[in-house]
């Protein structure tokens, strides 16, 4: 007989204290380090030290695992909603946290952009947020529009930011804009030279504030 090596995979049924949350945490860690293509039930099982089949006790299939990755990012950004919550601050904080969470986990971006974040946990958060908005004068339809607008904008902005980082690295950045013909493009050249309006975080916050001002005026049909 030989002793089992440390970290050797446990057999099915020996679940070493696994929970759905622990499985999702491990999956997110794996895609952060190795990319989305590396995520398989087998690779995830190896990371957790269990057989791949054991994971099906916690996620029924690969699609549910991918949904769980999106859930992780959205749940971390979900606004704290209680009776005293200011809807503007709640949506502003949600938008900021969602963008930052997606940028921390860029491998999840394609999933967030292509599949709805619909799990029981995210539906609970959506229900609570809609309750907050309708209690503050939004019609249900406008509440849904507002929440969707903020979510889609945060996802799209994060996708664009991630692509711009890669593009800038490949092209050498955008410093060349400062060298544009100052007579033909005086404002663009000056903005590039003075680094005006180029901060992604400021640009994002400005747009979110503009949306919130619009929501204030358009809460009712």
Tab-separated table of C-alpha atoms in Angstrom:
chain	number	residue	atom	x	y	z
A	1	UNK	CA	0.000	0.000	0.000
A	2	UNK	CA	1.102	3.553	-0.657
A	3	UNK	CA	0.131	6.640	1.268
A	4	UNK	CA	-2.108	9.107	-0.533
A	5	UNK	CA	-0.191	12.169	-1.630
A	6	UNK	CA	-1.166	15.506	-0.070
A	7	UNK	CA	-3.769	17.239	-2.224
A	8	UNK	CA	-4.737	13.997	-4.001
A	9	UNK	CA	-8.275	14.055	-5.298
A	10	UNK	CA	-10.938	12.617	-3.034
A	11	UNK	CA	-13.460	10.177	-4.405
A	12	UNK	CA	-17.087	10.944	-5.080
A	13	UNK	CA	-18.965	11.249	-1.806
A	14	UNK	CA	-15.909	12.483	0.105
A	15	UNK	CA	-16.813	16.109	-0.419
A	16	UNK	CA	-14.283	17.651	1.946
A	17	UNK	CA	-16.699	20.260	3.188
A	18	UNK	CA	-17.643	21.555	-0.250
A	19	UNK	CA	-20.485	24.020	-0.708
A	20	UNK	CA	-21.844	25.686	-3.809
A	21	UNK	CA	-20.182	28.925	-2.726
A	22	UNK	CA	-16.813	27.254	-2.330
A	23	UNK	CA	-17.148	25.706	-5.793
A	24	UNK	CA	-17.987	29.088	-7.326
A	25	UNK	CA	-15.133	30.797	-5.479
A	26	UNK	CA	-12.715	28.207	-6.831
A	27	UNK	CA	-14.119	28.560	-10.347
A	28	UNK	CA	-13.672	32.324	-10.254
A	29	UNK	CA	-10.117	31.940	-8.996
A	30	UNK	CA	-9.361	29.465	-11.777
A	31	UNK	CA	-10.631	31.694	-14.595
A	32	UNK	CA	-8.841	34.700	-13.092
A	33	UNK	CA	-5.553	32.822	-13.284
A	34	UNK	CA	-5.956	30.694	-16.399
A	35	UNK	CA	-8.791	32.138	-18.440
A	36	UNK	CA	-12.302	30.996	-19.249
A	37	UNK	CA	-11.229	28.268	-21.679
A	38	UNK	CA	-9.368	26.513	-18.888
A	39	UNK	CA	-12.550	26.059	-16.852
A	40	UNK	CA	-13.802	22.497	-17.067
A	41	UNK	CA	-15.369	20.276	-14.472
A	42	UNK	CA	-12.172	18.240	-14.497
A	43	UNK	CA	-9.836	21.208	-13.991
A	44	UNK	CA	-12.094	22.607	-11.279
A	45	UNK	CA	-12.213	19.247	-9.548
A	46	UNK	CA	-8.428	19.054	-9.618
A	47	UNK	CA	-8.201	22.486	-8.022
A	48	UNK	CA	-10.597	21.461	-5.254
A	49	UNK	CA	-9.061	18.020	-4.804
A	50	UNK	CA	-12.194	16.070	-5.752
A	51	UNK	CA	-13.435	14.027	-8.688
A	52	UNK	CA	-15.231	16.031	-11.352
A	53	UNK	CA	-18.447	14.093	-10.748
A	54	UNK	CA	-18.527	15.353	-7.162
A	55	UNK	CA	-19.091	18.898	-8.432
A	56	UNK	CA	-22.459	17.973	-9.902
A	57	UNK	CA	-23.838	17.806	-6.369
A	58	UNK	CA	-23.390	21.599	-6.245
A	59	UNK	CA	-23.812	22.765	-9.848
A	60	UNK	CA	-25.980	20.642	-12.162
A	61	UNK	CA	-23.980	21.333	-15.340
A	62	UNK	CA	-21.372	23.566	-16.973
A	63	UNK	CA	-24.000	26.166	-17.907
A	64	UNK	CA	-25.010	26.525	-14.267
A	65	UNK	CA	-21.348	26.943	-13.363
A	66	UNK	CA	-20.982	29.775	-15.890
A	67	UNK	CA	-24.152	31.389	-14.554
A	68	UNK	CA	-22.609	31.126	-11.112
A	69	UNK	CA	-19.546	33.074	-12.237
A	70	UNK	CA	-21.743	35.934	-13.418
A	71	UNK	CA	-23.699	35.694	-10.178
A	72	UNK	CA	-20.502	36.091	-8.162
A	73	UNK	CA	-19.669	39.444	-9.756
A	74	UNK	CA	-23.224	40.788	-9.705
A	75	UNK	CA	-23.879	39.757	-6.115
A	76	UNK	CA	-20.702	41.442	-4.933
A	77	UNK	CA	-21.971	44.659	-6.538
A	78	UNK	CA	-25.582	44.437	-5.366
A	79	UNK	CA	-26.601	47.612	-3.542
A	80	UNK	CA	-27.367	47.481	0.148
A	81	UNK	CA	-31.101	48.082	0.195
A	82	UNK	CA	-32.994	48.889	3.355
A	83	UNK	CA	-35.783	51.218	4.362
A	84	UNK	CA	-33.485	54.237	4.537
A	85	UNK	CA	-31.635	53.605	1.266
A	86	UNK	CA	-31.315	56.583	-1.064
A	87	UNK	CA	-32.031	55.216	-4.516
A	88	UNK	CA	-29.527	57.525	-6.213
A	89	UNK	CA	-26.664	56.535	-3.935
A	90	UNK	CA	-27.664	52.880	-4.156
A	91	UNK	CA	-27.630	52.855	-7.965
A	92	UNK	CA	-24.427	54.904	-8.077
A	93	UNK	CA	-22.681	52.495	-5.714
A	94	UNK	CA	-24.023	49.502	-7.661
A	95	UNK	CA	-22.768	50.857	-10.991
A	96	UNK	CA	-19.322	51.616	-9.562
A	97	UNK	CA	-19.009	48.240	-7.859
A	98	UNK	CA	-20.195	46.324	-10.937
A	99	UNK	CA	-17.697	48.046	-13.242
A	100	UNK	CA	-14.850	47.529	-10.785
A	101	UNK	CA	-15.801	43.908	-10.177
A	102	UNK	CA	-15.855	43.130	-13.890
A	103	UNK	CA	-12.481	44.795	-14.404
A	104	UNK	CA	-11.054	42.718	-11.538
A	105	UNK	CA	-12.363	39.583	-13.242
A	106	UNK	CA	-11.969	40.289	-16.986
A	107	UNK	CA	-12.434	36.627	-17.879
A	108	UNK	CA	-16.055	36.963	-16.741
A	109	UNK	CA	-16.711	39.907	-19.077
A	110	UNK	CA	-17.744	37.777	-22.095
A	111	UNK	CA	-20.218	35.919	-19.888
A	112	UNK	CA	-21.674	39.079	-18.352
A	113	UNK	CA	-22.118	40.565	-21.819
A	114	UNK	CA	-23.726	37.496	-23.357
A	115	UNK	CA	-25.897	35.817	-20.730
A	116	UNK	CA	-28.380	37.253	-18.236
A	117	UNK	CA	-27.461	37.102	-14.578
A	118	UNK	CA	-30.481	34.992	-13.677
A	119	UNK	CA	-30.029	32.759	-10.660
A	120	UNK	CA	-32.128	32.584	-7.519
A	121	UNK	CA	-29.589	34.752	-5.696
A	122	UNK	CA	-29.451	37.462	-8.356
A	123	UNK	CA	-33.234	37.437	-8.704
A	124	UNK	CA	-33.446	38.129	-4.963
A	125	UNK	CA	-31.187	41.153	-5.430
A	126	UNK	CA	-33.171	42.401	-8.427
A	127	UNK	CA	-36.430	42.065	-6.518
A	128	UNK	CA	-35.032	44.066	-3.595
A	129	UNK	CA	-33.716	46.799	-5.877
A	130	UNK	CA	-37.015	47.068	-7.746
A	131	UNK	CA	-38.759	47.345	-4.394
A	132	UNK	CA	-36.492	50.227	-3.409
A	133	UNK	CA	-37.141	52.056	-6.684
A	134	UNK	CA	-40.906	51.592	-6.692
A	135	UNK	CA	-41.065	52.755	-3.075
A	136	UNK	CA	-39.338	55.940	-4.240
A	137	UNK	CA	-41.855	56.817	-6.908
A	138	UNK	CA	-40.741	54.763	-9.904
A	139	UNK	CA	-43.366	52.892	-11.822
A	140	UNK	CA	-42.448	49.227	-12.122
A	141	UNK	CA	-41.670	49.613	-15.801
A	142	UNK	CA	-39.415	52.620	-15.242
A	143	UNK	CA	-37.709	50.854	-12.331
A	144	UNK	CA	-36.847	47.953	-14.624
A	145	UNK	CA	-35.613	50.350	-17.308
A	146	UNK	CA	-33.405	52.200	-14.818
A	147	UNK	CA	-31.844	49.071	-13.339
A	148	UNK	CA	-31.272	47.584	-16.785
A	149	UNK	CA	-29.746	50.817	-18.109
A	150	UNK	CA	-27.242	51.039	-15.270
A	151	UNK	CA	-26.309	47.353	-15.543
A	152	UNK	CA	-25.872	47.380	-19.314
A	153	UNK	CA	-23.856	50.597	-19.208
A	154	UNK	CA	-21.508	49.239	-16.533
A	155	UNK	CA	-20.962	46.015	-18.482
A	156	UNK	CA	-20.413	47.814	-21.775
A	157	UNK	CA	-18.026	50.333	-20.252
A	158	UNK	CA	-15.991	47.566	-18.634
A	159	UNK	CA	-15.842	45.615	-21.904
A	160	UNK	CA	-14.634	48.692	-23.773
A	161	UNK	CA	-12.079	49.530	-21.080
A	162	UNK	CA	-10.643	46.014	-21.199
A	163	UNK	CA	-10.394	46.141	-24.989
A	164	UNK	CA	-8.780	49.583	-24.914
A	165	UNK	CA	-6.107	48.386	-22.490
A	166	UNK	CA	-5.171	45.541	-24.841
A	167	UNK	CA	-5.348	47.809	-27.882
A	168	UNK	CA	-3.211	50.482	-26.253
A	169	UNK	CA	-0.584	47.927	-25.295
A	170	UNK	CA	-0.451	46.635	-28.866
A	171	UNK	CA	-0.418	50.056	-30.541
A	172	UNK	CA	1.799	51.889	-28.080
A	173	UNK	CA	-0.928	53.995	-26.469
A	174	UNK	CA	-2.761	57.142	-27.500
A	175	UNK	CA	0.023	59.657	-26.963
A	176	UNK	CA	0.125	60.285	-30.699
A	177	UNK	CA	-3.110	62.279	-30.384
A	178	UNK	CA	-1.197	65.081	-28.696
A	179	UNK	CA	0.799	65.481	-31.901
A	180	UNK	CA	-2.237	66.113	-34.111
A	181	UNK	CA	-2.373	69.226	-36.252
A	182	UNK	CA	-3.270	71.896	-33.696
A	183	UNK	CA	-4.896	74.089	-36.329
A	184	UNK	CA	-7.186	71.407	-37.708
A	185	UNK	CA	-7.883	69.604	-34.406
A	186	UNK	CA	-7.175	72.195	-31.694
A	187	UNK	CA	-9.564	70.787	-29.098
A	188	UNK	CA	-8.611	67.134	-29.571
A	189	UNK	CA	-4.911	67.948	-29.485
A	190	UNK	CA	-5.298	70.101	-26.385
A	191	UNK	CA	-7.378	67.468	-24.589
A	192	UNK	CA	-4.768	64.804	-25.346
A	193	UNK	CA	-1.896	67.060	-24.347
A	194	UNK	CA	-3.547	68.146	-21.077
A	195	UNK	CA	-4.991	64.680	-20.354
A	196	UNK	CA	-8.500	66.124	-20.182
A	197	UNK	CA	-11.452	63.749	-20.210
A	198	UNK	CA	-9.346	60.614	-20.496
A	199	UNK	CA	-9.769	59.067	-17.041
A	200	UNK	CA	-12.019	56.023	-17.354
A	201	UNK	CA	-13.333	56.267	-13.809
A	202	UNK	CA	-14.251	59.933	-14.147
A	203	UNK	CA	-15.893	59.334	-17.508
A	204	UNK	CA	-17.926	56.493	-16.065
A	205	UNK	CA	-19.014	58.444	-12.974
A	206	UNK	CA	-20.046	61.421	-15.118
A	207	UNK	CA	-22.263	59.259	-17.313
A	208	UNK	CA	-23.837	57.502	-14.321
A	209	UNK	CA	-24.627	60.852	-12.697
A	210	UNK	CA	-26.221	62.004	-15.950
A	211	UNK	CA	-28.389	58.880	-16.003
A	212	UNK	CA	-29.462	59.406	-12.407
A	213	UNK	CA	-30.505	62.981	-13.175
A	214	UNK	CA	-32.578	61.673	-16.044
A	215	UNK	CA	-34.151	58.965	-13.905
A	216	UNK	CA	-35.175	61.630	-11.394
A	217	UNK	CA	-37.234	63.345	-14.077
A	218	UNK	CA	-38.581	60.173	-15.661
A	219	UNK	CA	-39.612	58.048	-12.690
A	220	UNK	CA	-43.243	57.989	-13.778
A	221	UNK	CA	-44.796	57.262	-17.167
